[in-house]
Short mmCIF file of C-alpha atoms in Angstrom, two decimals:
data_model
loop_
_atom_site.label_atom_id
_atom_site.label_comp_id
_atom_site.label_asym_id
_atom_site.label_seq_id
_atom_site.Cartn_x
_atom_site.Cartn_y
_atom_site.Cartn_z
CA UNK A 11 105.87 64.40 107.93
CA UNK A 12 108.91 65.58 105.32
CA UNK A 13 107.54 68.34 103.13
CA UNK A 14 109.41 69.33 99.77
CA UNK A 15 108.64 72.86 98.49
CA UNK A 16 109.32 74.28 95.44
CA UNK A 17 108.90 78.04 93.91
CA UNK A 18 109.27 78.96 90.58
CA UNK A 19 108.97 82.83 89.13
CA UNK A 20 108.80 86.48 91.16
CA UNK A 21 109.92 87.80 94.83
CA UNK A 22 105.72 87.70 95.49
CA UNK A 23 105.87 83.49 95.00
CA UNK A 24 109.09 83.60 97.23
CA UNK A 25 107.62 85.23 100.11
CA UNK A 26 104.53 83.29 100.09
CA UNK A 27 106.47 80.29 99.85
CA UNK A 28 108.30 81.41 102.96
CA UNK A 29 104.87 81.73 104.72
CA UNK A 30 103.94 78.60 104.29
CA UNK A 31 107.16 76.62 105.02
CA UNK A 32 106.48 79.25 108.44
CA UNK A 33 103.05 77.88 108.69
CA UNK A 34 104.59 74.10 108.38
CA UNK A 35 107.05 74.50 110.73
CA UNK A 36 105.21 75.63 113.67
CA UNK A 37 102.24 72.93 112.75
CA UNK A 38 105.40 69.98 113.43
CA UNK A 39 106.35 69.43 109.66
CA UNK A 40 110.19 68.89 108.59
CA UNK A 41 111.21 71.22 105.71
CA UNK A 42 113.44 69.32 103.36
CA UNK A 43 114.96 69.79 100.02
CA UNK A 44 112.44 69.23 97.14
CA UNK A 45 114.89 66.61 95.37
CA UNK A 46 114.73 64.24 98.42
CA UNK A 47 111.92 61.50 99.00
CA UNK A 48 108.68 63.47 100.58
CA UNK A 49 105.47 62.75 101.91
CA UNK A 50 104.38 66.10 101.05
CA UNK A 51 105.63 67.68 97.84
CA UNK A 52 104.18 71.67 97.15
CA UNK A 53 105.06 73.44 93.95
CA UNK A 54 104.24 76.72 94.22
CA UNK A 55 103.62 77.96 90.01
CA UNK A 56 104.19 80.55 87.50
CA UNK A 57 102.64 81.48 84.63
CA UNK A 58 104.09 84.88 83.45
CA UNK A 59 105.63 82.77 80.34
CA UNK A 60 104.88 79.65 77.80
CA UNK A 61 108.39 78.83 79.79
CA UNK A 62 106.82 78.85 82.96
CA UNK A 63 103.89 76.68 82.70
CA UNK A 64 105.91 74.37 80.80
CA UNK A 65 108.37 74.17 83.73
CA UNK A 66 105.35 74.25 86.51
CA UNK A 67 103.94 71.32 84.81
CA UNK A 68 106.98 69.44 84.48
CA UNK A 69 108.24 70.30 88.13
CA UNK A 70 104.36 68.58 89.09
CA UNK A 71 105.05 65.65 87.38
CA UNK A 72 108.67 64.98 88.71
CA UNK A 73 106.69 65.74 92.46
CA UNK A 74 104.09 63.12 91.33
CA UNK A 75 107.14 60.36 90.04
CA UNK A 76 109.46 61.02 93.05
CA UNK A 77 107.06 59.13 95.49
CA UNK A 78 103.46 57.77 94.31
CA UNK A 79 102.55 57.58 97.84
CA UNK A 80 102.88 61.63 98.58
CA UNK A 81 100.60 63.82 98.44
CA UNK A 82 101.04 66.00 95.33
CA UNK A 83 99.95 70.14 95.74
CA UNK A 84 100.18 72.34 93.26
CA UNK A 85 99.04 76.24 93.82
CA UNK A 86 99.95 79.57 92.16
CA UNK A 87 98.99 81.74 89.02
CA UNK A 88 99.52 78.62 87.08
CA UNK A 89 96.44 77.10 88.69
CA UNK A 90 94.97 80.48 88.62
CA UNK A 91 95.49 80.48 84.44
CA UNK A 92 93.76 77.07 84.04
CA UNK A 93 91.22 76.24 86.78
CA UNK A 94 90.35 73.30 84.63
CA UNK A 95 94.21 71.56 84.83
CA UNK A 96 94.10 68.21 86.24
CA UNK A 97 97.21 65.51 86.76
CA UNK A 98 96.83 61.69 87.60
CA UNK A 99 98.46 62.10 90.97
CA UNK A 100 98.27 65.83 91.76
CA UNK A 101 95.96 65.69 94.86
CA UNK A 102 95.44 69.32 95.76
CA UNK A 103 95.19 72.59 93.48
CA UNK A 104 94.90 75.43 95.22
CA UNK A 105 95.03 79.25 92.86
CA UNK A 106 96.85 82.30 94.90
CA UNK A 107 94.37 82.30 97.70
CA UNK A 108 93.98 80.75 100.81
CA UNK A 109 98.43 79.59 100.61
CA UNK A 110 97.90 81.11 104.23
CA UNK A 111 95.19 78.05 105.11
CA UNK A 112 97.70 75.35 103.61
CA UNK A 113 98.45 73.43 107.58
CA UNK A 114 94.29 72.85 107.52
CA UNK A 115 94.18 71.80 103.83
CA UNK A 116 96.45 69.37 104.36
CA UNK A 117 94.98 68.17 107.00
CA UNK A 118 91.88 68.02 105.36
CA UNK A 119 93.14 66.21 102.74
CA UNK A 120 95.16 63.51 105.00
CA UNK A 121 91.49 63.16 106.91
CA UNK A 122 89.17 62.59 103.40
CA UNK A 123 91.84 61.13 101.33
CA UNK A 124 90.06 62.88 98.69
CA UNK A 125 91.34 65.59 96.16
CA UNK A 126 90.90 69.22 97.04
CA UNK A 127 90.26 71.92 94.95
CA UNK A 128 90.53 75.50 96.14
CA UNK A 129 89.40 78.08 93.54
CA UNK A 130 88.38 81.31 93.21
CA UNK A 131 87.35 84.13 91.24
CA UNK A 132 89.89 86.73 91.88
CA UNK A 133 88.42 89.40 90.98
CA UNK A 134 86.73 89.70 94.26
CA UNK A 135 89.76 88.64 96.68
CA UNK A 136 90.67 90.57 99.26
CA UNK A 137 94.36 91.01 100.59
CA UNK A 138 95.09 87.57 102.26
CA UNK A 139 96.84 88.70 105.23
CA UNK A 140 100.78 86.82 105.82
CA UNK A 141 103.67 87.93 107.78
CA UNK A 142 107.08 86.33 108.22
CA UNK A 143 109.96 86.78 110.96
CA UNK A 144 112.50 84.92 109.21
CA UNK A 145 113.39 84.19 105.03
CA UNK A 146 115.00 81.04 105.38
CA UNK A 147 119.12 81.25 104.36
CA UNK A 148 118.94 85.02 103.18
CA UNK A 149 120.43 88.46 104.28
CA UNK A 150 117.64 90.11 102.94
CA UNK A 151 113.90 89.60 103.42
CA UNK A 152 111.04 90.43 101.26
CA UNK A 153 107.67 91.78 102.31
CA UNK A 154 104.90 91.66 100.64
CA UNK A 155 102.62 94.64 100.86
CA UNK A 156 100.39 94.52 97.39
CA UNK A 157 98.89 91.91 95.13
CA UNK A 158 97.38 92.07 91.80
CA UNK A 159 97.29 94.44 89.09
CA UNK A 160 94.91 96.51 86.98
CA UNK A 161 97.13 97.44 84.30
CA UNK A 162 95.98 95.21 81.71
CA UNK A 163 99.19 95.64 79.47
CA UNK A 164 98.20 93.92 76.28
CA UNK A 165 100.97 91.14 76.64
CA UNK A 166 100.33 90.28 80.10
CA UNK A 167 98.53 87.40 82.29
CA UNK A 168 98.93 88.98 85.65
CA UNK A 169 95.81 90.77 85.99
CA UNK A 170 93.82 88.01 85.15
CA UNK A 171 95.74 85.89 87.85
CA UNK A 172 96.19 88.25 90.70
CA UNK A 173 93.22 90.40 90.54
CA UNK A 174 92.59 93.45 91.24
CA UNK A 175 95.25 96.05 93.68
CA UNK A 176 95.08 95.58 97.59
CA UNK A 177 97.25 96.19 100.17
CA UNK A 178 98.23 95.38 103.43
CA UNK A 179 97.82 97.56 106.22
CA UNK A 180 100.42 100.55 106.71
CA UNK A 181 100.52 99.07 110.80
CA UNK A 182 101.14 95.60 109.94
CA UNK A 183 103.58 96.44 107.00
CA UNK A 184 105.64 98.32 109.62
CA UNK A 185 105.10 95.52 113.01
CA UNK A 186 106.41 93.17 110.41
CA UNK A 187 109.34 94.91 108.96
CA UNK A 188 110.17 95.71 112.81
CA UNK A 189 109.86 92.00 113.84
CA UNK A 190 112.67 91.26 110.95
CA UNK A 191 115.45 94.28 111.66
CA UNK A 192 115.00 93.06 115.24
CA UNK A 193 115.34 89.55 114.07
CA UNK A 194 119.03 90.70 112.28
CA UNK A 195 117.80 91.17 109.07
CA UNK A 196 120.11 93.98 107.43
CA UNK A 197 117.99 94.40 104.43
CA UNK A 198 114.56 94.33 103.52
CA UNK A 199 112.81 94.33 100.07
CA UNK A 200 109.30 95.86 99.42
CA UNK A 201 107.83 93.48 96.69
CA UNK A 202 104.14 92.90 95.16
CA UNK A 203 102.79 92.71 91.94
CA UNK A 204 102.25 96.29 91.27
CA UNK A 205 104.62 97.55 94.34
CA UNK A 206 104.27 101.21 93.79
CA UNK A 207 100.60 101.64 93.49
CA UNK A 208 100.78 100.69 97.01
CA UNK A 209 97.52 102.16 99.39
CA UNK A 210 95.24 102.33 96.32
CA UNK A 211 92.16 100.73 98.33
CA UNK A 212 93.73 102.70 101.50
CA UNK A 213 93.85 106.06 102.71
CA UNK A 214 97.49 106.08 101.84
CA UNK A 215 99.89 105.94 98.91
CA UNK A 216 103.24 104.78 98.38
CA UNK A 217 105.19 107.71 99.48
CA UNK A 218 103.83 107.83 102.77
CA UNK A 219 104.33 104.19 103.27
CA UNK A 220 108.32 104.62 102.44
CA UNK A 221 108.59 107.37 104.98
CA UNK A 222 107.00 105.66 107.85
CA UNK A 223 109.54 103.20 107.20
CA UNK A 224 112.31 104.75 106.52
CA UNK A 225 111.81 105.81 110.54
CA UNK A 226 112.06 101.95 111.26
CA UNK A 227 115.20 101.62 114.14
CA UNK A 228 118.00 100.21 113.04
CA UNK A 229 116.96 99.90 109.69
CA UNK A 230 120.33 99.85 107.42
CA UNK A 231 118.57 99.04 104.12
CA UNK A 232 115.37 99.30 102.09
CA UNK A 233 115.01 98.16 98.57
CA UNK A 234 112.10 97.82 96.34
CA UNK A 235 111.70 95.43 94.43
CA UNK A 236 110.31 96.70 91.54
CA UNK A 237 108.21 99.83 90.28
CA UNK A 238 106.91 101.48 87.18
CA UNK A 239 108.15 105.02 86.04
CA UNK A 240 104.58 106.41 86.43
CA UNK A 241 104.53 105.84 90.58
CA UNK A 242 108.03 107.46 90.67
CA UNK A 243 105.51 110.63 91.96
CA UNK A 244 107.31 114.04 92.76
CA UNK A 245 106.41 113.06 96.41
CA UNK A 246 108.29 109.57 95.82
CA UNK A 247 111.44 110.90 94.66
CA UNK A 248 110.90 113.22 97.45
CA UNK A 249 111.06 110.07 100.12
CA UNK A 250 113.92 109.05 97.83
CA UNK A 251 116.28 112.27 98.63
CA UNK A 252 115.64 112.75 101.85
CA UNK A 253 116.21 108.98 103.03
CA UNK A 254 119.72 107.14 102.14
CA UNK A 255 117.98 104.07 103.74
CA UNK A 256 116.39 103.42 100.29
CA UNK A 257 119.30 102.08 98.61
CA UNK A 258 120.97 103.49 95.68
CA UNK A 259 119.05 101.22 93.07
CA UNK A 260 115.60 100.88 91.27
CA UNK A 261 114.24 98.27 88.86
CA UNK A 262 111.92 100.08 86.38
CA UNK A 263 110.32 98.42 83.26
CA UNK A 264 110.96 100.03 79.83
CA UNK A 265 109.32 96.94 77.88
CA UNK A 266 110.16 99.10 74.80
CA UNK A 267 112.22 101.50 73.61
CA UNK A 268 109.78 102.51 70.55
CA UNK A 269 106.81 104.83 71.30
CA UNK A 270 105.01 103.14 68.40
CA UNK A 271 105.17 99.34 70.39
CA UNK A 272 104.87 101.17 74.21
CA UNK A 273 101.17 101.93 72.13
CA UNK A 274 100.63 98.84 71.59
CA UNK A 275 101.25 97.25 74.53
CA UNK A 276 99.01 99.39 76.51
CA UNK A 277 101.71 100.72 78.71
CA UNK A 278 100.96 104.29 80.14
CA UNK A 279 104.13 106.58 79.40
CA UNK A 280 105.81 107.60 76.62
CA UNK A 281 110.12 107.83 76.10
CA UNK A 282 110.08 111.36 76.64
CA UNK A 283 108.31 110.67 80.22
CA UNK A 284 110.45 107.81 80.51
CA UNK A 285 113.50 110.23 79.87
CA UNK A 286 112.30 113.20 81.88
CA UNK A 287 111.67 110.75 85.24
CA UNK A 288 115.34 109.64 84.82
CA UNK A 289 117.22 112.82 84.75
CA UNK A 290 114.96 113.81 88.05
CA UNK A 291 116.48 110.31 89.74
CA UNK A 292 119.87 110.85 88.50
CA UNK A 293 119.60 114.59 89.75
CA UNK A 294 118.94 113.40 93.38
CA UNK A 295 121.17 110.33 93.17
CA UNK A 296 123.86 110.26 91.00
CA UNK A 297 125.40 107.16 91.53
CA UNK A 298 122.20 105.37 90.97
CA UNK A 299 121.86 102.06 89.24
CA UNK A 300 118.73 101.74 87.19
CA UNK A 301 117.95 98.23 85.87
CA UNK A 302 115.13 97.54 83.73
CA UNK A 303 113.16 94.85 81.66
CA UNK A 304 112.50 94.75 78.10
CA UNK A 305 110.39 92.49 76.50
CA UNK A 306 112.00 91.76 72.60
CA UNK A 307 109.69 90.54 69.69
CA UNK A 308 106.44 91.84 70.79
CA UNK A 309 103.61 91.92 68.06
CA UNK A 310 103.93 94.94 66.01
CA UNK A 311 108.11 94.99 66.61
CA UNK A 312 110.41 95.11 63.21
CA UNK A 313 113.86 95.26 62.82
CA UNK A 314 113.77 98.67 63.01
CA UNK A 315 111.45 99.44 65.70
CA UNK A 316 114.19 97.09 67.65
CA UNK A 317 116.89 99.02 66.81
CA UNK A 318 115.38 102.03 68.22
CA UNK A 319 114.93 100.09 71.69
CA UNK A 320 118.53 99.21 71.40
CA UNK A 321 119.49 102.84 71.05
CA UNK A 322 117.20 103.90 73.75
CA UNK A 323 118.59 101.48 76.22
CA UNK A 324 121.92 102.50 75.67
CA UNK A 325 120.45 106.56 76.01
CA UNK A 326 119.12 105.95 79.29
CA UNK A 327 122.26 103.85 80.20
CA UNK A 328 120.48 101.13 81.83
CA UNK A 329 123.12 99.35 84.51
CA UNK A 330 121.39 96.28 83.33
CA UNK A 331 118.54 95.00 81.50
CA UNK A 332 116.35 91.95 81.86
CA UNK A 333 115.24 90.21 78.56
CA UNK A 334 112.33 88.73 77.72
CA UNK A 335 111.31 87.39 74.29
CA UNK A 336 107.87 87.82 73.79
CA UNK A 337 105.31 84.97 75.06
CA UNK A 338 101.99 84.51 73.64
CA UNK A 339 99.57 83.93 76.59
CA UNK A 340 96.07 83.39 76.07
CA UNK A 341 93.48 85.46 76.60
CA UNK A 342 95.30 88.30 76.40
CA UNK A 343 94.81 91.36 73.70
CA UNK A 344 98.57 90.67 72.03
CA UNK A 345 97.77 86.81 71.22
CA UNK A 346 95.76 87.48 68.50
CA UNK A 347 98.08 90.18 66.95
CA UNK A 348 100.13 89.06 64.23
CA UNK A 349 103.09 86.88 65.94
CA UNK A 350 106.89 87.64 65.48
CA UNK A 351 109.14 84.75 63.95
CA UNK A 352 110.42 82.88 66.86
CA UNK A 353 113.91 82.50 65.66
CA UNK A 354 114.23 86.62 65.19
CA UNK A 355 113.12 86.99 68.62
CA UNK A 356 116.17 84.63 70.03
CA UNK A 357 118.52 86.80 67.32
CA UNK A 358 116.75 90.06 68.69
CA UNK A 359 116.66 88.48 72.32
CA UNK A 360 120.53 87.94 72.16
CA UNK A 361 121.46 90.91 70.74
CA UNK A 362 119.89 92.81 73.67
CA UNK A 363 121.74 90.44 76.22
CA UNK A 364 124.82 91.20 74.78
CA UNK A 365 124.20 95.26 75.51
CA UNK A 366 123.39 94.72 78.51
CA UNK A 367 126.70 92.97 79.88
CA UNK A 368 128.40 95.97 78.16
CA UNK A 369 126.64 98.42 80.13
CA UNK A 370 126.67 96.39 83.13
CA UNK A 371 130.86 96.42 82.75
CA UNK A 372 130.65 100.10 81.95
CA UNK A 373 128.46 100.63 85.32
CA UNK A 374 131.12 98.44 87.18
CA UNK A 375 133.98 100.07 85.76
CA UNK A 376 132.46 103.94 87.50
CA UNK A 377 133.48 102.35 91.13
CA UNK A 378 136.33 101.02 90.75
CA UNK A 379 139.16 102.66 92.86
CA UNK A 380 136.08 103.52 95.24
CA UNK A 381 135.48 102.04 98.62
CA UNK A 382 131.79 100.60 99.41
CA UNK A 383 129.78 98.84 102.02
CA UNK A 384 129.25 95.20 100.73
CA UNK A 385 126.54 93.35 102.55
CA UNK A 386 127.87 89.34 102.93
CA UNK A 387 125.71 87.15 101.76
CA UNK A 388 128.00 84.12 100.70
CA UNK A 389 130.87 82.83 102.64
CA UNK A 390 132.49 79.83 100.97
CA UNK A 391 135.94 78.42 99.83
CA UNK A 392 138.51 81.05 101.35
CA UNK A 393 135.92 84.02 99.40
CA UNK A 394 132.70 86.38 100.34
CA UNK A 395 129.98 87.43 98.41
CA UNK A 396 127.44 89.97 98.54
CA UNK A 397 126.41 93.14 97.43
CA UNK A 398 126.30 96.63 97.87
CA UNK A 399 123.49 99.41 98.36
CA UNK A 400 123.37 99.95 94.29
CA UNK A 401 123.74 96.49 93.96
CA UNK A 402 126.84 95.67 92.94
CA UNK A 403 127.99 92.00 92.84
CA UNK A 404 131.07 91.81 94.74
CA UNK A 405 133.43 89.10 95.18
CA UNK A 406 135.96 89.44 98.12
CA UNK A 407 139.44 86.85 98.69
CA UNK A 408 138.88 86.63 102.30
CA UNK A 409 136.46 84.89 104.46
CA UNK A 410 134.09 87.36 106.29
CA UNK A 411 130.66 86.70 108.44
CA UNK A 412 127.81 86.27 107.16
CA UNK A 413 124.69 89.12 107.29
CA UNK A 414 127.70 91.76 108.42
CA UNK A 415 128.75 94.77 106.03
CA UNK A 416 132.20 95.08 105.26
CA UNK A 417 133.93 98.25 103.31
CA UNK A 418 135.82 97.24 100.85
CA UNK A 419 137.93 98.91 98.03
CA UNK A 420 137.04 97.84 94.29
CA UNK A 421 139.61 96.71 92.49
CA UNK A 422 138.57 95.50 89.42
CA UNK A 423 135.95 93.82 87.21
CA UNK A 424 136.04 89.79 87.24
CA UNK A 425 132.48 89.67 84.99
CA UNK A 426 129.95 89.17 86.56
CA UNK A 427 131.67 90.29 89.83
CA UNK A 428 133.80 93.28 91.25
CA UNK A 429 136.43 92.47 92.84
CA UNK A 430 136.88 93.98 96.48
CA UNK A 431 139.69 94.84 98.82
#
């Protein structure tokens, strides 16, 4: 049977996604593109935005339209959000657990003939187990080694999706990272849904996790995915020193540069923490890009509460920022806080976008007349693509292999690229 799969939102969907087109392929099934005609069509959902449910329901009703005769699945922290949702053609909902049983629902399912539900609280899931020796198409791999959160920032839907923190085991965290450097992977990526609060439920923490694999053979490159400034420990940026595996970048979420909104969303630091962790970082690598995400418009923002994040995020000279305008989801403390006009948020939302490509020029700009290692990810048309350890676009006029690091001289800046030599 031709299975279609689709994954919408964060690096956690992606490698579960990967597991189960894994799973599918050793139980006989043929992985095809989503677009084409399907007896089996998965979406795997979102829900971190109004955006994203309105795209997980619309990619489940194209699945449903494509071929009446498929069988329609739908699983993911959309389901998770709404354990009520139901579809005229969607024949099995499944939340974020049991993705790793997905060959037996099915075959339940093509058995009964009957729709499946799979549903729980939770609250009181425990890690479901995966682990993947190849990410389909990629340089890099991702490996998931946390789920859920117990944060409970006022804005977000996570927690109430993903549950509370577990981990996976430090020994099969490491067998599987093995199994993919020995399988060529040059790069891996630690991801989860609250990464650095890693070994929580375990008699371990993050920092000990990193060092065990920074001893990994062959090894070249370890990224993570995302963490917040609070698990950046002494004992982290420790790890971080002492190990040039971990590559020269780190996504950390600001959410807002105003003390007065960081209150009100719930988020557990204030700017001068915020401040403080990043001259420690910069201290031990210099070179370091620092991306972030900011969410613009939150309840409680004005114009000049914005202007202070804009300020801030030019201080702390962000090499890029992600932005978010605010999105009520219910259930949640901020929904019933008095709402932002939607059209400032796209003014305020823009204005922040436009920052960011400056500093993201001004980063580029630092390397250029330096040479780099450029992992190739893209080889088409006569050019190469890929990036380097701080995560540096580069584009390259020359055609070079695949998964193989090249050094290369930068040039120039050909936005969004640098250009390599």
């Amino acid at each position: 049977m031709k299975v279609g799969i689709l994954t919408l939102g964060c690096k956690v969907n992606a490698y579960e996604s990967e597991f189960v087109i894994s799973k599918l392929k050793d139980a006989g099934y043929e992985i095809k593109d989503f677009n084409d005609v399907c007896d089996i069509y998965i979406i795997n959902t979102c829900t971190v935005t109004n955006t994203s449910d309105i795209k997980s329901r619309k990619m489940i009703r194209q699945a449903i339209r494509k071929n009446k005769d498929a069988c329609v699945i739908a699983m993911g922290c959309f389901i998770e959000a709404n354990h009520d949702f139901k579809m005229d053609g969607l024949d099995i909902v499944i939340g974020n657990k049991d993705k790793s049983k997905i060959v037996e629902i099915i075959e339940e399912y093509f058995q009964k003939k009957k729709e499946i539900r799979k549903l729980y609280e939770e609250e009181y899931c425990k890690f479901e187990d995966m682990d993947i020796n190849e990410f389909s198409g990629r340089t890099r791999a991702f490996v998931k080694i946390q789920d859920g959160c117990e944060n409970f920032c006022s804005y977000c839907i996570i927690p109430y999706v993903r549950g509370k923190c577990r981990s996976k085991e430090k020994d099969k965290v490491l067998k599987e990272i093995t199994s993919l450097v020995q399988s060529g992977y040059q790069e891996i990526v630690l991801t989860g849904i609250h990464t650095g609060n890693y070994g929580v439920d375990l008699d371990i923490n993050f920092a000990s996790l990193l060092r065990e694999i920074c001893k990994v053979p062959n090894l070249k490159r370890l990224r993570i995915s995302s963490i917040e400034i609070t698990e950046l420990t002494d004992e982290v940026l420790d790890v971080l020193q002492k190990n040039p595996v971990i590559v020269d970048h780190l996504h950390i979420p600001l959410q807002a540069g105003s003390d007065e909104v960081l209150k009100i969303m719930k988020r557990k630091y204030n700017l001068s923490y915020f401040e403080d962790k990043l001259i420690k970082i910069r201290k031990i690598r210099p070179h370091i890009s620092i991306t972030t995400d900011v969410i613009v418009g939150h309840p409680g923002e004005n114009d000049v509460l914005f202007h202070e994040t804009e300020k801030i995020c030019r201080k702390f000279a962000f090499s890029k920022i992600h932005v978010f305008p605010y999105s009520v989801r219910k259930g949640t403390p901020s929904s019933s806080m008095k709402q932002v006009d939607g059209l400032e948020k796209k003014k305020r939302a823009q204005a922040l976008l436009q920052l960011s490509h400056q500093l993201e020029e001004e980063y580029f700009e630092k390397f250029v007349g330096q040479e780099v290692d450029v992992l190739i990810e893209v080889c088409e048309d006569g050019k190469s693509f890929g990036h380097t350890s701080n995560y540096l676009p580069v584009k390259i006029e020359k055609e070079i292999p695949h998964n193989t690091f090249y050094k290369a001289e930068i040039t120039g800046i050909s936005y969004p690229y640098c250009i390599g030599k």
